[in-house]
XYZ file of N, CA and C in Angstrom:
345
model
N -6.200 -13.885 -7.656
C -5.326 -13.427 -6.551
C -4.221 -14.375 -6.770
N -3.295 -13.656 -6.223
C -2.073 -14.016 -6.541
C -1.369 -14.974 -4.178
N -0.885 -16.227 -4.685
C -0.696 -16.775 -4.160
C 0.838 -16.639 -3.358
N 1.237 -16.068 -1.579
C 1.548 -16.392 -1.127
C 3.670 -16.671 -1.768
N 4.146 -15.950 -2.112
C 5.524 -16.719 -2.151
C 6.421 -17.547 -0.974
N 6.843 -18.630 -1.610
C 7.430 -19.631 -0.073
C 8.608 -19.308 -1.370
N 9.299 -18.619 -0.275
C 10.913 -18.761 -0.523
C 11.626 -17.796 0.591
N 12.873 -18.685 1.014
C 13.685 -18.508 1.992
C 14.434 -16.537 1.738
N 13.802 -16.465 0.557
C 14.691 -15.204 -0.131
C 14.219 -13.867 0.596
N 14.888 -12.732 0.586
C 14.166 -10.837 1.172
C 13.146 -11.120 0.202
N 12.114 -10.770 1.495
C 11.079 -10.438 0.601
C 10.801 -9.209 0.508
N 9.976 -8.263 -0.385
C 9.416 -6.906 -1.006
C 7.790 -7.344 -0.428
N 7.381 -6.145 0.457
C 6.029 -6.129 0.318
C 5.275 -4.953 -0.111
N 4.104 -4.319 -1.058
C 4.149 -3.670 -0.949
C 2.826 -2.566 -0.526
N 2.820 -1.668 -0.213
C 2.019 -1.111 0.877
C 0.668 -0.586 0.114
N -0.771 -0.979 0.713
C -1.797 -0.613 -0.339
C -3.061 0.065 0.373
N -3.135 1.097 0.194
C -4.449 1.390 1.018
C -5.869 0.539 0.808
N -6.702 -0.368 1.746
C -7.810 -0.795 1.065
C -9.286 0.345 1.596
N -10.357 0.276 0.829
C -10.996 1.278 0.466
C -11.786 0.855 2.046
N -12.254 -0.627 1.988
C -12.998 -0.762 2.757
C -13.073 -1.189 4.793
N -11.393 -1.730 4.546
C -11.950 -0.609 6.532
C -10.296 0.447 6.566
N -10.079 0.250 5.921
C -9.478 1.988 5.910
C -7.715 2.241 6.637
N -7.692 0.790 5.847
C -6.078 0.563 6.462
C -5.034 -0.249 5.641
N -4.007 0.548 6.157
C -2.570 0.550 5.178
C -2.407 -1.432 5.499
N -2.488 -1.560 4.480
C -2.014 -3.603 4.121
C -0.815 -3.876 3.470
N 0.130 -4.407 3.862
C 1.113 -5.268 3.068
C 0.291 -5.942 2.422
N 0.998 -5.992 0.894
C 0.357 -7.214 0.128
C 1.374 -7.878 -0.683
N 1.530 -8.760 -1.429
C 1.971 -9.519 -1.893
C 1.939 -9.118 -3.957
N 1.181 -9.333 -4.034
C 1.300 -8.090 -5.319
C 0.562 -7.514 -6.150
N 0.481 -6.401 -5.449
C -0.172 -4.564 -5.674
C -0.798 -4.834 -7.083
N -0.286 -5.399 -8.077
C -0.948 -5.304 -9.737
C -2.186 -6.428 -8.992
N -2.141 -7.293 -9.097
C -3.131 -7.854 -8.730
C -5.170 -7.760 -8.411
N -5.713 -7.422 -9.064
C -7.201 -6.930 -8.960
C -7.733 -6.568 -7.344
N -7.102 -7.734 -6.691
C -7.736 -8.270 -5.664
C -6.814 -9.013 -4.828
N -5.297 -8.003 -5.167
C -4.124 -8.420 -4.073
C -4.319 -8.407 -1.942
N -3.427 -10.148 -2.309
C -3.524 -11.223 -1.027
C -2.454 -10.573 -0.011
N -2.850 -9.696 1.432
C -2.598 -9.030 2.572
C -2.092 -10.336 2.760
N -0.445 -9.423 3.578
C 0.375 -10.155 4.133
C -0.690 -11.204 5.351
N -1.712 -10.279 5.771
C -2.255 -10.299 6.874
C -3.034 -11.717 6.557
N -3.442 -12.676 4.943
C -4.426 -12.591 5.180
C -6.115 -12.098 3.893
N -6.556 -10.861 4.292
C -6.917 -10.980 3.491
C -7.266 -10.486 2.361
N -8.429 -10.070 1.141
C -7.626 -10.266 -0.047
C -8.399 -8.275 -0.272
N -7.559 -7.140 -0.266
C -8.335 -6.261 -0.422
C -8.653 -5.642 -1.426
N -9.189 -4.550 -1.267
C -9.711 -3.651 -2.885
C -9.526 -2.138 -2.102
N -8.200 -2.810 -3.249
C -6.621 -1.594 -2.746
C -7.980 0.220 -3.512
N -6.936 1.259 -3.451
C -7.623 2.517 -4.453
C -5.728 3.479 -4.003
N -5.754 4.279 -4.462
C -4.063 4.589 -4.664
C -3.894 5.652 -3.662
N -5.517 6.127 -2.220
C -5.476 6.906 -1.265
C -6.806 6.772 -0.288
N -6.778 7.369 0.681
C -7.690 7.562 1.290
C -7.860 8.636 1.824
N -8.709 9.531 2.049
C -9.156 10.766 2.094
C -8.370 10.585 3.889
N -8.472 10.375 4.836
C -7.494 9.918 6.105
C -6.564 9.867 6.795
N -6.246 10.061 7.817
C -5.025 9.237 8.288
C -4.072 7.858 8.041
N -2.683 7.726 7.993
C -2.824 7.050 7.006
C -2.645 5.996 8.900
N -3.127 4.720 8.587
C -3.133 3.871 9.826
C -2.711 2.076 9.162
N -1.490 1.863 9.512
C -1.122 0.474 8.879
C -1.688 -0.587 9.287
N -1.389 -1.846 9.076
C -2.539 -2.598 9.057
C -1.214 -3.649 10.599
N -1.994 -3.411 11.743
C -1.878 -4.552 13.119
C -1.265 -5.718 12.352
N -1.591 -6.266 11.777
C -1.770 -7.880 11.301
C -0.370 -8.425 10.933
N -0.587 -7.101 9.747
C 0.511 -7.064 7.993
C 1.816 -6.766 8.957
N 1.540 -5.994 9.793
C 3.533 -5.396 10.919
C 3.967 -6.330 11.509
N 2.687 -6.718 12.571
C 3.213 -8.386 12.974
C 3.266 -9.614 11.712
N 3.391 -10.086 11.217
C 3.186 -11.006 10.516
C 5.014 -10.560 9.395
N 4.746 -9.689 9.540
C 5.762 -9.297 8.602
C 7.195 -10.328 9.145
N 7.759 -10.783 7.891
C 8.613 -11.540 7.994
C 9.723 -10.546 8.777
N 11.196 -11.112 9.128
C 12.713 -9.926 9.719
C 13.672 -8.790 8.743
N 13.089 -10.011 7.857
C 13.881 -9.855 6.016
C 13.088 -9.142 5.225
N 11.831 -8.582 5.848
C 10.622 -8.494 4.739
C 10.601 -6.748 4.585
N 11.202 -6.156 2.623
C 10.958 -4.858 2.944
C 9.472 -4.135 2.257
N 9.485 -3.069 2.652
C 8.529 -1.815 3.017
C 8.657 -1.078 2.384
N 7.065 -1.051 1.200
C 7.248 0.208 -0.116
C 5.850 0.724 0.337
N 6.021 2.102 -0.097
C 4.539 2.178 -0.638
C 4.580 1.881 -1.819
N 2.922 1.413 -2.436
C 2.535 0.752 -3.972
C 1.536 2.253 -4.819
N 1.284 3.480 -4.685
C 0.735 4.066 -5.442
C 1.341 4.150 -7.114
N 2.622 4.335 -7.162
C 2.851 4.700 -8.267
C 2.618 3.280 -8.899
N 3.157 2.553 -8.348
C 2.830 1.732 -8.929
C 1.684 0.783 -9.449
N 0.569 1.161 -8.638
C -0.108 1.055 -7.977
C -1.306 1.773 -9.791
N -0.786 3.085 -9.926
C -1.884 3.596 -10.665
C -1.099 3.331 -11.879
N -0.346 3.044 -12.618
C -0.297 1.519 -13.287
C -1.471 1.605 -14.306
N -2.487 0.330 -13.014
C -3.207 -0.678 -12.539
C -4.181 -0.051 -12.545
N -5.023 0.250 -12.989
C -6.268 1.597 -12.267
C -6.890 2.408 -13.998
N -8.152 2.920 -13.325
C -8.232 2.786 -14.446
C -8.170 4.480 -14.892
N -7.622 5.104 -15.727
C -6.888 6.108 -15.834
C -8.812 6.765 -16.447
N -8.686 9.204 -15.587
C -9.153 9.533 -15.092
C -10.095 10.017 -17.062
N -11.509 10.438 -16.715
C -11.068 11.003 -17.828
C -10.725 12.039 -18.645
N -10.433 12.953 -17.435
C -9.801 14.368 -18.203
C -8.177 14.032 -17.524
N -7.713 14.932 -18.192
C -5.792 15.244 -17.137
C -6.197 16.368 -16.137
N -6.949 16.729 -16.208
C -7.459 17.645 -15.229
C -7.082 16.830 -13.638
N -8.410 16.084 -14.136
C -8.928 14.951 -12.834
C -7.417 14.017 -12.636
N -6.718 12.876 -13.801
C -5.796 12.270 -13.265
C -4.722 12.707 -12.845
N -4.100 14.424 -13.052
C -3.692 14.935 -11.876
C -3.345 15.318 -11.168
N -4.813 15.859 -10.798
C -5.767 15.607 -9.160
C -5.206 14.333 -8.694
N -5.453 12.867 -9.427
C -5.266 11.664 -9.031
C -4.056 11.859 -8.925
N -2.532 11.645 -9.772
C -1.697 11.150 -8.980
C -1.457 12.258 -7.844
N -1.232 13.794 -7.745
C -1.083 13.820 -6.943
C -1.522 13.738 -6.294
N -2.431 13.143 -5.286
C -3.311 13.044 -3.844
C -2.860 11.058 -3.545
N -2.583 11.169 -4.533
C -1.340 9.434 -4.928
C 0.260 9.548 -4.448
N 0.382 10.676 -5.019
C 1.299 11.110 -4.404
C 2.546 11.483 -3.289
N 0.965 12.176 -2.378
C 1.132 12.575 -1.315
C 1.179 11.792 -0.062
N -0.768 10.759 -0.534
C -0.506 9.049 0.580
C 0.903 8.618 0.305
N 1.613 8.296 -0.696
C 3.067 7.619 -0.830
C 3.747 8.298 0.088
N 3.571 9.826 0.649
C 4.823 9.930 1.592
C 4.540 9.780 3.092
N 2.578 9.843 2.813
C 2.591 9.895 3.878
C 2.857 8.717 5.066
N 2.907 7.502 3.905
C 2.903 6.168 4.722
C 4.526 5.931 4.436
N 5.426 6.404 4.345
C 7.086 6.409 4.332
C 6.153 6.785 6.193
N 6.196 8.004 6.086
C 6.475 8.762 7.020
C 5.834 7.882 8.431
N 4.408 7.082 8.094
C 4.520 5.964 9.114
C 4.494 5.117 9.268
N 6.129 4.498 8.108
C 6.811 3.270 8.597
C 7.377 3.726 9.380
N 8.404 5.404 8.957
C 9.735 5.744 9.952
C 9.249 5.234 11.668
N 7.878 5.869 11.599
C 7.394 5.690 13.113
C 7.501 3.962 13.484
N 6.656 3.348 12.966
C 6.707 2.610 13.610
C 7.661 1.750 13.814
N 8.823 1.395 12.886
C 10.332 1.243 13.125
C 10.422 1.809 14.525
N 10.690 2.780 14.337
C 10.767 3.619 15.313
C 10.262 2.995 16.859
N 9.419 2.958 16.901
C 7.849 2.172 18.106
C 8.405 1.141 18.247
N 8.867 -0.123 17.052
C 9.148 -1.445 17.655
C 10.743 -1.803 17.293
N 10.984 -0.455 16.946
C 13.473 -0.511 17.056
C 13.101 -1.475 15.658
Protein backbone atom coordinates (compact mmCIF):
# COMPACT_ATOMS: atom_id res chain seq x y z
CA UNK A 1 0.00 0.00 0.00
CA UNK A 2 1.25 3.40 -0.94
CA UNK A 3 1.15 6.24 1.56
CA UNK A 4 -0.24 9.61 0.45
CA UNK A 5 2.48 11.99 -0.70
CA UNK A 6 3.30 14.86 1.64
CA UNK A 7 4.24 17.71 -0.66
CA UNK A 8 3.21 21.18 -1.70
CA UNK A 9 4.08 20.38 -5.33
CA UNK A 10 1.48 19.84 -8.01
CA UNK A 11 -0.24 16.51 -7.32
CA UNK A 12 -1.21 14.08 -10.06
CA UNK A 13 -3.88 11.47 -9.40
CA UNK A 14 -4.67 8.52 -11.63
CA UNK A 15 -8.32 7.60 -12.09
CA UNK A 16 -9.12 3.90 -11.80
CA UNK A 17 -12.43 2.02 -11.72
CA UNK A 18 -13.10 0.06 -8.53
CA UNK A 19 -14.83 -3.28 -9.07
CA UNK A 20 -16.26 -3.31 -5.53
CA UNK A 21 -18.28 -0.08 -5.58
CA UNK A 22 -18.31 0.59 -9.37
CA UNK A 23 -16.98 4.13 -9.02
CA UNK A 24 -13.89 5.69 -10.55
CA UNK A 25 -11.51 6.79 -7.79
CA UNK A 26 -8.52 9.11 -7.78
CA UNK A 27 -5.54 7.05 -6.64
CA UNK A 28 -2.00 7.94 -5.60
CA UNK A 29 -0.22 5.02 -7.31
CA UNK A 30 -1.98 3.05 -10.09
CA UNK A 31 0.82 0.46 -10.11
CA UNK A 32 0.02 -0.66 -6.56
CA UNK A 33 -1.88 -3.93 -6.14
CA UNK A 34 -4.33 -2.26 -3.75
CA UNK A 35 -3.97 1.44 -4.58
CA UNK A 36 -4.93 3.98 -1.95
CA UNK A 37 -7.59 6.38 -3.18
CA UNK A 38 -7.84 10.04 -2.31
CA UNK A 39 -10.95 9.32 -0.24
CA UNK A 40 -9.00 6.79 1.87
CA UNK A 41 -10.24 3.50 0.41
CA UNK A 42 -7.98 0.73 -0.83
CA UNK A 43 -9.66 -0.20 -4.08
CA UNK A 44 -9.67 -3.32 -6.25
CA UNK A 45 -9.00 -1.79 -9.67
CA UNK A 46 -9.85 -3.10 -13.11
CA UNK A 47 -9.32 -1.71 -16.58
CA UNK A 48 -12.96 -0.89 -17.24
CA UNK A 49 -16.45 -1.35 -15.87
CA UNK A 50 -19.40 -2.44 -18.03
CA UNK A 51 -21.47 0.49 -16.77
CA UNK A 52 -21.55 4.25 -17.03
CA UNK A 53 -18.65 6.20 -15.52
CA UNK A 54 -19.45 7.47 -12.03
CA UNK A 55 -16.68 9.51 -10.46
CA UNK A 56 -16.29 9.11 -6.70
CA UNK A 57 -17.84 12.18 -5.12
CA UNK A 58 -15.55 12.08 -2.09
CA UNK A 59 -12.41 11.87 -4.27
CA UNK A 60 -13.62 14.82 -6.36
CA UNK A 61 -14.43 16.88 -3.26
CA UNK A 62 -11.14 16.10 -1.51
CA UNK A 63 -8.79 16.77 -4.41
CA UNK A 64 -6.55 19.81 -3.99
CA UNK A 65 -7.01 22.79 -6.29
CA UNK A 66 -3.63 22.17 -7.90
CA UNK A 67 -4.30 18.47 -8.57
CA UNK A 68 -4.29 17.00 -12.06
CA UNK A 69 -6.52 14.00 -12.82
CA UNK A 70 -6.06 11.58 -15.71
CA UNK A 71 -7.48 8.18 -16.70
CA UNK A 72 -4.98 5.41 -15.97
CA UNK A 73 -6.26 2.37 -17.82
CA UNK A 74 -3.27 2.30 -20.16
CA UNK A 75 -0.90 2.66 -17.20
CA UNK A 76 -2.71 -0.02 -15.19
CA UNK A 77 -2.72 -2.43 -18.15
CA UNK A 78 1.05 -2.86 -17.74
CA UNK A 79 0.47 -4.32 -14.26
CA UNK A 80 -2.63 -6.38 -14.99
CA UNK A 81 -2.40 -10.05 -15.82
CA UNK A 82 -2.08 -10.63 -19.56
CA UNK A 83 -4.95 -12.31 -21.34
CA UNK A 84 -4.45 -15.89 -22.50
CA UNK A 85 -4.79 -15.24 -26.22
CA UNK A 86 -4.15 -12.23 -28.41
CA UNK A 87 -7.83 -11.74 -29.42
CA UNK A 88 -8.79 -11.57 -25.73
CA UNK A 89 -5.90 -9.19 -25.01
CA UNK A 90 -6.89 -6.99 -27.94
CA UNK A 91 -10.52 -6.91 -26.78
CA UNK A 92 -9.46 -6.02 -23.25
CA UNK A 93 -7.17 -3.27 -24.58
CA UNK A 94 -9.99 -1.88 -26.74
CA UNK A 95 -12.50 -1.81 -23.88
CA UNK A 96 -9.94 -0.15 -21.59
CA UNK A 97 -9.09 2.46 -24.22
CA UNK A 98 -12.76 3.28 -24.72
CA UNK A 99 -13.29 3.46 -20.96
CA UNK A 100 -10.47 6.00 -20.68
CA UNK A 101 -12.34 8.16 -23.18
CA UNK A 102 -15.51 7.87 -21.11
CA UNK A 103 -13.57 8.89 -17.98
CA UNK A 104 -12.17 11.95 -19.81
CA UNK A 105 -15.69 13.00 -20.83
CA UNK A 106 -16.93 12.53 -17.25
CA UNK A 107 -14.09 14.78 -16.02
CA UNK A 108 -15.10 17.49 -18.49
CA UNK A 109 -18.70 17.34 -17.26
CA UNK A 110 -17.49 17.44 -13.62
CA UNK A 111 -15.30 20.48 -14.30
CA UNK A 112 -18.14 22.32 -16.05
CA UNK A 113 -20.49 21.58 -13.17
CA UNK A 114 -18.15 22.76 -10.43
CA UNK A 115 -16.17 25.42 -12.29
